Amino acid sequence: MMGDYEENREQGSGGHGLARFRVLAGLFRFFDERIILVLILMFCASVAGVLWHLSRLSSELIESAALHDADRYSQALAEFRTLYSSEVVARVQDRGIEVTHDYATHEGAIPLPATLSMALGKRIGEKGSGAQVRLFSAYPFPWREKTGGLQDTFGKEAWYFLRQNPDQSFYRFETFQGRRSLRFARADLMRASCVHCHNTHPDTPKDGWEVGDVRGVLEVILPIDQIEEETRAGLRGTFALMAILSMFGVSGLALVIGRLRRSSAELQKHASELEIRVGERTRELQEANGGLSSANKELFGLNRELQTRTEDLEKANRQIQSASLWKSQFLTSISHELRTPLNAILGFTSLVMRRSADVLPELQRDNLIKVTQSGEYLLNLVKDILDLTGLEAGRMKIRATPTNVKDLILASCATVSPMVKPGVVLKQEIPDDIREVHTDAGRLQQIVINLLSNAVKFTETGEVGVHVTIEEESLVISVSDTGIGIPADTLDTVFDEFQPLEGSGVEHKDRGLGLSLGKRLAELLGGSIGVESQVGKGSMFTVRDPGLLLCPQTAWEGEYGADFGLALLLCCTNRPSPIV
């Protein structure tokens, strides 16, 4: 009984495992057959994420700009009121001119500071901005009880908040008179020039005022619905453009994948037909041992058919190479299209951070910093992709000039020094008598900076060193570190594209392009890159012969041409001799 139970349980476990395998196989087959659908979904998800982020960022920027404008608006009105009170009202009162709220009905009278401030705010709002200005208090004068009191919830909350915090502002984004608006309030403090009037006026609702008391609230109402609608209209255009670009991209990929699939299917079909025909011919030859002449003719025909199939395979190979070239051109075009909006995003983000540094909340400033960091990371990734596609297409030019190796190494170290972690020492070992090398200084420095960046990134303690030596009249630059090291089973693929460095169970944010790009640039300069590493002890990358060493007092001339060959005249004796 127990034996039968165990046997049935093992059979059940095997059945469940087989069922899971079939499910996984079905999923893989489903995605392989519908790769175009998967790509479309991925594109749509990416576009939707970018659009949502841009929409959220634009809303935050609009609210931040509205807060900034309302603050400046309220400060300007307060300053105007102070200037009017001190420079106009104080002077005309000494001359007997009446200052009253109903100045329009009194000949020769001028308005009170509060009355003039409200009239100025109303006039500015009527000119097209839609802004409104309110001045209210818990102690309004009798003629302003209907408009100057605490009329709504916002007014009451602003009054109680600003009485406790007169140096701060109180604001809220809400619907006001059917429009989404910013309601921004600041405390209106009692000025020295107004204390006497408020305490002695026969209609004053409160006496005993002192300088600095909160006598009222100045509210600025800025409608932002029109700005938001204009921004949404602009974003809709951006959304449409991104959707069109995505459609073109997916269509291009679909064409390439479809062509490759058709070519693969045709090749498989030809191979199957060829296999069947070879079998048939072999059986016929075995059956007809006496008909050597006939068999030779059939073999000759089969050979011609094989040649035809070989030509078909070569044609298919050329089509695959053409598709690869199209892929490089497509990546170059997309990278350029991405770099333009990325630079715009970084520029606008930097502009907002500079101009709104005093008014941005800490959370919004942190968000803008994250946007800047992400944009810079994407910009560097686009640059690496452009370099790789340029190398694959054979469009990268090399400009060789005499280069001071010591200055190049020191400049590279200075570039990566801000990335060095506490507890890590960056060292250089460069002979004082090192000679100049004839190479492309920019590309060689790009290689060294890539190697140093990786070393610093994967080193938590110890040191990162750059060593320069001369071995058999060849320049050798080594970059070593005491970092996590690279497993032995991944050393063969460490220079492959999109192979992020990993080791000792620790993962780091890495694009997987730096080492591949460095290897190709070294080969383009006529040199090579090698690596030695132990997990837990560190790694050493060595660049060998990235140019030609120059003898002292060398006369030279030459440059890399389209075939990247070097024509150089070295004068190590009295007469120059050409080295190609």
XYZ file of C-alpha atoms in Angstrom:
580
model
C 0.000 0.000 0.000
C 2.754 2.436 1.004
C 4.805 1.502 -2.053
C 1.879 2.174 -4.373
C 1.304 5.526 -2.642
C 4.951 6.604 -3.092
C 4.933 5.487 -6.720
C 1.734 7.423 -7.437
C 3.147 10.515 -5.700
C 6.342 10.395 -7.800
C 4.270 9.992 -10.956
C 2.134 12.974 -9.890
C 5.221 15.144 -9.244
C 6.658 14.190 -12.642
C 3.340 15.014 -14.280
C 3.213 18.462 -12.644
C 6.805 19.175 -13.747
C 6.010 18.164 -17.328
C 2.888 20.341 -17.271
C 4.904 23.359 -16.079
C 7.476 22.732 -18.815
C 4.731 22.600 -21.449
C 3.230 25.835 -20.148
C 6.624 27.604 -20.300
C 7.292 26.218 -23.769
C 3.876 27.441 -24.884
C 4.588 30.924 -23.509
C 7.963 31.123 -25.262
C 6.386 29.983 -28.520
C 3.562 32.498 -28.088
C 5.973 35.427 -27.613
C 8.243 34.234 -30.432
C 5.341 34.062 -32.865
C 3.984 37.445 -31.736
C 7.211 39.396 -31.337
C 5.727 42.351 -33.249
C 2.831 42.572 -30.766
C 5.283 42.429 -27.848
C 7.374 45.242 -29.374
C 4.263 47.381 -29.929
C 3.177 46.879 -26.311
C 6.669 47.767 -25.066
C 6.732 50.926 -27.211
C 3.264 51.945 -26.025
C 4.188 51.372 -22.381
C 7.388 53.412 -22.752
C 5.617 56.281 -24.517
C 2.821 56.277 -21.936
C 5.356 56.433 -19.094
C 7.239 59.347 -20.677
C 4.032 61.232 -21.405
C 2.717 60.748 -17.873
C 5.989 62.018 -16.446
C 6.010 65.079 -18.735
C 2.390 65.867 -17.840
C 3.100 65.614 -14.109
C 6.265 67.703 -14.437
C 4.443 70.413 -16.431
C 1.712 70.614 -13.756
C 4.322 71.027 -11.029
C 6.129 73.717 -13.043
C 2.861 75.608 -13.660
C 1.982 75.577 -9.965
C 5.515 76.629 -9.019
C 5.452 79.500 -11.537
C 2.006 80.580 -10.311
C 3.250 80.666 -6.701
C 6.254 82.709 -7.789
C 4.086 85.197 -9.749
C 1.543 85.544 -6.918
C 4.298 86.183 -4.372
C 5.860 88.897 -6.569
C 2.405 90.349 -7.298
C 1.565 90.623 -3.583
C 4.991 92.098 -2.768
C 4.580 94.703 -5.531
C 1.135 95.730 -4.238
C 2.401 95.928 -0.664
C 5.386 98.007 -1.715
C 3.166 100.291 -3.796
C 0.835 100.760 -0.859
C 3.726 101.575 1.493
C 5.200 104.049 -1.001
C 1.816 105.702 -1.563
C 1.208 106.019 2.189
C 4.613 107.527 2.972
C 5.228 109.672 -0.096
C 1.724 110.815 -1.078
C -0.768 110.523 1.755
C 1.561 111.898 4.417
C 2.322 114.978 2.291
C -1.177 115.849 1.112
C -2.676 115.528 4.595
C -0.375 118.334 5.766
C -1.900 120.496 3.047
C -5.475 119.752 4.022
C -6.342 117.412 1.167
C -8.925 114.828 2.201
C -7.959 111.133 1.973
C -11.092 108.954 1.951
C -12.492 105.706 0.583
C -15.273 107.527 -1.365
C -12.913 110.020 -2.984
C -14.928 109.907 -6.205
C -17.811 111.780 -4.568
C -15.593 114.335 -2.794
C -14.064 117.014 -4.925
C -10.310 117.329 -4.497
C -10.041 114.140 -2.405
C -7.673 111.245 -3.041
C -8.223 107.525 -2.234
C -7.035 105.705 0.841
C -3.971 103.430 0.338
C -6.114 100.289 0.669
C -8.726 101.675 -1.746
C -6.079 102.591 -4.345
C -4.382 99.178 -3.992
C -7.671 97.400 -4.648
C -8.413 99.650 -7.644
C -4.920 98.991 -9.062
C -5.323 95.219 -8.683
C -8.732 95.357 -10.370
C -7.362 97.432 -13.276
C -4.462 94.974 -13.839
C -6.846 91.997 -13.787
C -9.141 93.654 -16.344
C -6.232 94.030 -18.790
C -6.258 90.320 -19.592
C -4.404 88.488 -16.817
C -7.658 87.586 -15.031
C -5.993 88.147 -11.649
C -8.002 89.439 -8.697
C -6.863 91.188 -5.525
C -8.785 91.131 -2.232
C -7.992 92.909 1.024
C -10.029 91.595 3.929
C -9.938 91.529 7.718
C -11.872 90.375 10.738
C -12.242 94.117 11.590
C -13.456 95.818 8.367
C -14.554 99.448 8.253
C -18.332 99.891 7.973
C -18.235 100.725 4.263
C -16.302 97.437 3.544
C -18.314 95.019 5.710
C -19.829 93.322 2.649
C -16.570 92.894 0.704
C -13.827 93.239 3.303
C -14.857 90.631 5.891
C -14.064 86.931 6.207
C -16.415 85.756 3.467
C -15.455 82.134 2.851
C -13.569 79.204 4.369
C -10.298 80.159 2.696
C -10.487 83.682 4.115
C -11.116 82.412 7.648
C -8.313 79.832 7.483
C -5.898 82.384 5.988
C -6.755 84.924 8.735
C -6.180 82.502 11.603
C -3.003 81.067 10.056
C -1.401 84.429 9.247
C -2.184 85.861 12.697
C -0.053 83.035 14.112
C 2.558 83.148 11.304
C 2.704 86.708 9.935
C 6.042 86.121 8.143
C 4.737 83.191 6.079
C 2.300 82.868 3.192
C -0.915 80.836 2.942
C -2.055 79.415 -0.401
C -4.286 76.798 -1.966
C -5.086 75.564 -5.478
C -8.872 75.281 -5.866
C -11.791 76.162 -8.125
C -12.782 79.817 -7.696
C -15.700 81.321 -9.628
C -15.703 78.297 -11.956
C -11.986 78.453 -12.799
C -9.035 76.530 -11.345
C -6.997 79.193 -9.563
C -4.219 79.827 -7.068
C -5.406 81.689 -3.965
C -2.348 83.236 -2.338
C -2.524 85.268 0.900
C -0.013 87.296 2.910
C -0.428 89.138 6.180
C -1.073 92.892 5.897
C 0.895 94.365 8.819
C 0.126 97.682 10.490
C 2.593 100.354 9.321
C 3.804 103.275 11.406
C 2.185 105.758 9.019
C -1.246 104.101 9.475
C -1.404 103.539 13.258
C -2.729 107.038 14.132
C -5.445 106.975 11.460
C -6.743 103.521 12.426
C -6.795 104.333 16.129
C -8.457 107.796 15.792
C -10.847 107.364 12.842
C -14.432 107.804 14.065
C -15.617 104.678 12.189
C -12.722 102.438 13.184
C -13.981 98.945 14.221
C -11.015 98.482 16.579
C -8.540 100.714 18.346
C -5.322 100.035 20.208
C -3.435 99.135 17.057
C 0.374 98.915 17.227
C 3.060 98.751 14.568
C 3.469 95.170 13.279
C -0.055 93.968 14.198
C -1.826 91.828 11.585
C -4.598 94.190 10.536
C -5.763 92.234 7.488
C -4.966 89.759 4.707
C -3.893 90.622 1.150
C -5.114 87.880 -1.209
C -4.021 87.466 -4.845
C -6.149 85.141 -7.009
C -4.413 83.913 -10.183
C -6.424 81.725 -12.621
C -4.212 78.965 -14.024
C -6.775 77.040 -16.074
C -5.848 78.821 -19.326
C -2.128 78.144 -18.807
C -2.870 74.497 -18.029
C -5.002 74.183 -21.152
C -2.251 75.729 -23.316
C 0.271 73.360 -21.754
C -1.995 70.374 -22.388
C -2.388 71.496 -26.000
C 1.391 71.619 -26.361
C 1.731 68.220 -24.715
C -0.883 66.790 -27.068
C 1.321 67.814 -29.978
C 4.304 66.194 -28.274
C 2.232 63.081 -27.633
C 1.235 62.909 -31.291
C 4.847 63.332 -32.446
C 6.082 60.602 -30.105
C 3.260 58.296 -31.214
C 4.178 58.847 -34.878
C 7.875 58.213 -34.176
C 6.972 55.077 -32.238
C 4.794 53.844 -35.115
C 7.625 54.404 -37.575
C 10.050 52.596 -35.271
C 7.772 49.609 -34.740
C 6.976 49.478 -38.463
C 10.668 49.465 -39.328
C 11.399 46.705 -36.837
C 8.424 44.736 -38.103
C 9.717 44.973 -41.680
C 13.197 43.838 -40.676
C 11.938 40.956 -38.527
C 9.449 39.911 -41.204
C 12.166 39.892 -43.857
C 14.490 37.881 -41.629
C 11.724 35.398 -40.870
C 10.904 34.974 -44.542
C 14.570 34.485 -45.377
C 14.941 31.943 -42.584
C 11.826 30.058 -43.703
C 13.044 29.981 -47.307
C 16.457 28.719 -46.225
C 14.881 25.992 -44.103
C 12.621 25.035 -46.989
C 15.555 24.892 -49.416
C 17.596 22.863 -46.930
C 14.740 20.374 -46.456
C 14.222 20.035 -50.197
C 17.952 19.627 -50.718
C 18.132 16.943 -48.024
C 15.244 15.052 -49.628
C 16.807 15.265 -53.078
C 20.217 14.156 -51.820
C 18.557 11.130 -50.203
C 16.718 10.285 -53.386
C 19.870 10.581 -55.487
C 21.828 8.442 -53.021
C 19.251 5.645 -53.178
C 19.215 5.767 -56.951
C 23.008 5.500 -57.056
C 22.958 2.505 -54.708
C 20.332 0.765 -56.841
C 22.118 1.516 -60.135
C 25.692 0.302 -59.499
C 26.166 -0.528 -63.148
C 25.070 2.841 -64.518
C 28.180 4.886 -63.605
C 27.749 7.222 -66.549
C 24.159 7.996 -65.627
C 25.135 8.416 -61.983
C 27.907 10.851 -62.922
C 25.438 12.948 -64.888
C 23.067 13.025 -61.942
C 25.920 13.996 -59.602
C 26.898 16.794 -61.981
C 23.339 18.079 -61.919
C 23.244 17.816 -58.154
C 26.476 19.808 -57.927
C 24.974 22.569 -60.065
C 21.927 22.592 -57.800
C 24.199 22.861 -54.761
C 25.958 25.818 -56.381
C 22.585 27.464 -56.940
C 21.647 26.899 -53.306
C 25.029 28.305 -52.246
C 24.375 31.421 -54.287
C 20.958 31.699 -52.613
C 22.611 31.417 -49.203
C 25.141 34.120 -50.120
C 22.304 36.347 -51.289
C 20.475 35.785 -48.003
C 23.683 36.612 -46.121
C 23.979 39.897 -48.018
C 20.384 40.676 -47.087
C 21.194 40.013 -43.419
C 24.234 42.316 -43.663
C 22.029 44.989 -45.251
C 19.538 44.599 -42.396
C 22.393 45.011 -39.884
C 23.489 48.233 -41.626
C 19.886 49.472 -41.565
C 19.789 48.704 -37.832
C 22.885 50.874 -37.261
C 21.359 53.717 -39.282
C 18.093 53.369 -37.368
C 19.895 53.475 -33.990
C 21.869 56.554 -35.095
C 18.700 58.362 -36.195
C 16.769 57.462 -33.029
C 19.743 58.465 -30.831
C 19.873 61.902 -32.474
C 16.100 62.292 -32.052
C 16.379 61.378 -28.360
C 19.322 63.693 -27.681
C 17.430 66.827 -28.762
C 14.492 66.481 -26.276
C 16.887 65.267 -23.569
C 19.002 68.429 -23.918
C 15.800 70.490 -23.837
C 14.603 68.736 -20.670
C 17.979 69.237 -18.962
C 18.115 72.890 -20.043
C 14.587 73.722 -18.848
C 15.124 71.819 -15.603
C 18.332 73.750 -14.902
C 16.553 77.026 -15.755
C 13.687 76.271 -13.379
C 16.091 75.281 -10.580
C 18.075 78.518 -10.982
C 15.146 80.900 -11.263
C 12.944 79.222 -8.654
C 15.575 78.275 -6.087
C 14.015 80.518 -3.421
C 10.412 79.423 -3.866
C 10.628 75.746 -4.795
C 9.672 73.329 -1.986
C 12.374 70.833 -1.051
C 10.431 67.878 -2.484
C 10.028 69.539 -5.880
C 13.716 70.512 -5.929
C 14.693 66.893 -5.173
C 12.429 65.747 -8.023
C 14.118 68.187 -10.416
C 17.543 66.917 -9.326
C 16.409 63.341 -10.052
C 15.165 64.433 -13.487
C 18.582 66.028 -14.187
C 20.503 62.915 -13.076
C 18.285 60.597 -15.156
C 18.594 62.875 -18.194
C 22.407 62.980 -17.921
C 22.511 59.176 -17.598
C 20.371 58.782 -20.753
C 22.487 61.394 -22.604
C 25.685 59.433 -21.860
C 23.979 56.218 -23.001
C 22.938 57.885 -26.275
C 26.520 59.128 -26.796
C 27.914 55.595 -26.320
C 25.359 54.185 -28.786
C 26.293 56.866 -31.349
C 30.002 55.991 -30.974
C 29.303 52.258 -31.378
C 27.124 52.755 -34.455
C 29.765 55.079 -35.924
C 32.388 52.374 -35.437
C 30.149 49.687 -36.956
C 29.379 51.866 -39.982
C 33.047 52.801 -40.463
C 32.378 56.522 -40.216
C 34.613 57.331 -37.241
C 37.659 59.420 -38.222
C 40.942 59.323 -36.314
C 43.093 62.467 -36.110
C 46.602 61.537 -34.997
C 48.898 64.172 -33.470
C 51.921 64.084 -31.128
C 50.414 63.568 -27.659
C 51.947 64.129 -24.204
C 51.104 60.891 -22.390
C 51.688 62.288 -18.895
C 49.356 65.265 -19.427
C 46.699 62.948 -20.910
C 46.810 60.567 -17.914
C 46.691 63.415 -15.352
C 43.728 65.023 -17.150
C 41.862 61.684 -17.181
C 42.474 61.218 -13.431
C 41.198 64.727 -12.755
C 38.030 63.931 -14.703
C 37.130 60.849 -12.613
C 38.408 62.143 -9.264
C 34.930 63.387 -8.138
C 33.672 59.781 -8.487
C 36.282 58.353 -6.080
C 34.657 57.040 -2.885
C 35.969 57.847 0.615
C 38.651 55.345 1.572
C 39.875 54.883 -2.030
C 43.193 56.369 -3.246
C 43.731 57.314 -6.922
C 47.428 56.837 -7.845
C 49.502 57.460 -10.977
C 52.874 55.957 -11.894
C 54.248 57.761 -14.948
C 57.974 57.930 -15.803
C 59.277 61.476 -16.056
C 61.106 60.692 -19.311
C 58.091 59.173 -21.068
C 58.091 60.080 -24.766
C 55.245 61.484 -26.790
C 53.034 59.124 -28.773
C 51.539 59.738 -32.219
C 47.838 58.959 -31.775
C 44.344 60.466 -31.471
C 44.515 62.100 -28.014
C 40.738 62.385 -27.639
C 40.054 58.711 -28.364
C 42.932 57.505 -26.178
C 41.683 59.690 -23.300
C 38.177 58.293 -23.825
C 39.587 54.758 -23.393
C 41.482 55.692 -20.205
C 38.482 57.510 -18.689
C 36.203 54.506 -19.398
C 38.645 52.140 -17.667
C 39.128 54.509 -14.697
C 35.360 55.017 -14.342
C 34.771 51.260 -14.150
C 37.614 50.825 -11.650
C 36.327 53.604 -9.378
C 32.736 52.353 -9.664
C 33.594 48.819 -8.484
C 36.142 49.746 -5.785
C 34.843 50.449 -2.263
C 38.216 50.497 -0.403
C 41.884 50.356 -1.340
C 43.286 52.048 -4.412
C 42.858 52.628 -8.141
C 46.112 53.033 -10.052
C 47.282 54.063 -13.538
C 50.682 52.693 -14.612
C 52.523 53.767 -17.778
C 55.498 51.754 -19.091
C 57.435 51.134 -22.307
C 57.738 47.483 -23.383
C 59.675 46.658 -26.562
C 59.244 50.180 -27.935
C 55.478 50.018 -27.342
C 53.408 52.174 -25.006
C 51.574 50.197 -22.284
C 48.891 51.793 -20.052
C 47.494 49.687 -17.202
C 44.520 50.552 -14.955
C 44.329 48.429 -11.788
C 41.988 48.383 -8.811
C 41.353 46.518 -5.560
C 37.640 46.144 -6.241
C 35.289 43.196 -6.396
C 36.964 41.493 -9.357
C 35.458 39.621 -12.306
C 34.549 35.909 -12.272
C 36.771 33.772 -14.505
C 33.802 32.396 -16.470
C 32.822 35.932 -17.646
C 36.260 37.190 -18.718
C 35.683 36.000 -22.305
C 32.527 38.140 -22.642
C 33.551 41.190 -20.596
C 34.208 43.220 -23.781
C 30.898 42.262 -25.428
C 28.209 44.882 -25.926
C 25.548 45.223 -23.225
C 27.400 42.955 -20.782
C 27.264 44.826 -17.415
C 30.149 44.095 -15.050
C 29.173 41.938 -12.044
C 31.141 40.136 -9.406
C 31.105 38.702 -5.891
C 27.324 38.807 -5.808
C 27.344 42.642 -5.983
C 25.485 44.405 -8.775
C 26.193 47.943 -9.962
C 24.393 50.262 -12.342
C 26.322 49.750 -15.596
C 25.294 50.206 -19.229
C 27.578 47.447 -20.544
C 28.980 49.680 -23.331
C 32.147 51.281 -21.908
C 34.483 48.281 -22.231
C 33.124 47.275 -25.650
C 33.582 50.833 -26.936
C 37.075 51.037 -25.393
C 38.149 47.773 -27.077
C 36.961 48.937 -30.485
C 38.639 52.338 -30.099
C 41.920 50.648 -29.073
C 41.792 48.414 -32.144
C 41.006 51.446 -34.301
C 44.172 53.102 -32.939
C 46.157 49.988 -33.848
C 46.388 48.594 -30.298
C 44.609 46.122 -28.048
C 43.092 45.733 -24.550
C 43.500 42.773 -22.194
C 42.185 41.994 -18.713
C 43.367 40.039 -15.676
C 41.159 39.654 -12.630
C 40.505 37.700 -9.435
C 37.230 37.800 -7.558
C 37.642 39.663 -4.286
C 41.122 40.984 -5.142
C 40.599 43.314 -8.074
C 41.180 43.681 -11.815
C 43.793 45.115 -14.181
C 42.989 46.287 -17.725
C 45.991 46.818 -20.027
C 46.042 48.938 -23.193
C 48.957 48.023 -25.483
C 50.417 49.981 -28.382
C 47.607 52.597 -28.872
C 49.909 54.635 -31.170
C 53.524 55.058 -32.308
C 56.164 56.310 -29.873
C 58.104 59.315 -31.162
C 61.883 59.547 -30.826
C 63.294 62.766 -29.312
C 63.457 65.632 -31.864
C 61.357 63.636 -34.339
C 60.187 65.257 -37.537
C 56.771 63.888 -38.352
C 53.807 64.445 -40.587
C 50.810 62.288 -41.334
C 47.234 61.475 -40.439
C 44.777 58.595 -40.438
C 42.878 58.428 -43.693
C 39.629 56.761 -44.608
C 41.216 53.290 -44.335
C 42.609 54.254 -40.880
C 46.193 53.541 -42.005
C 48.949 55.725 -40.556
C 51.517 57.498 -42.716
C 54.295 58.811 -40.503
C 57.829 60.117 -41.060
C 60.139 59.400 -38.145
C 63.553 61.024 -38.009
C 65.573 58.899 -35.598
C 68.699 59.481 -37.751
C 69.799 62.399 -39.905
C 67.349 61.467 -42.680
C 63.660 60.740 -42.192
C 62.388 57.335 -43.243
C 58.685 56.618 -43.930
C 56.769 54.184 -41.736
C 53.380 53.083 -43.038
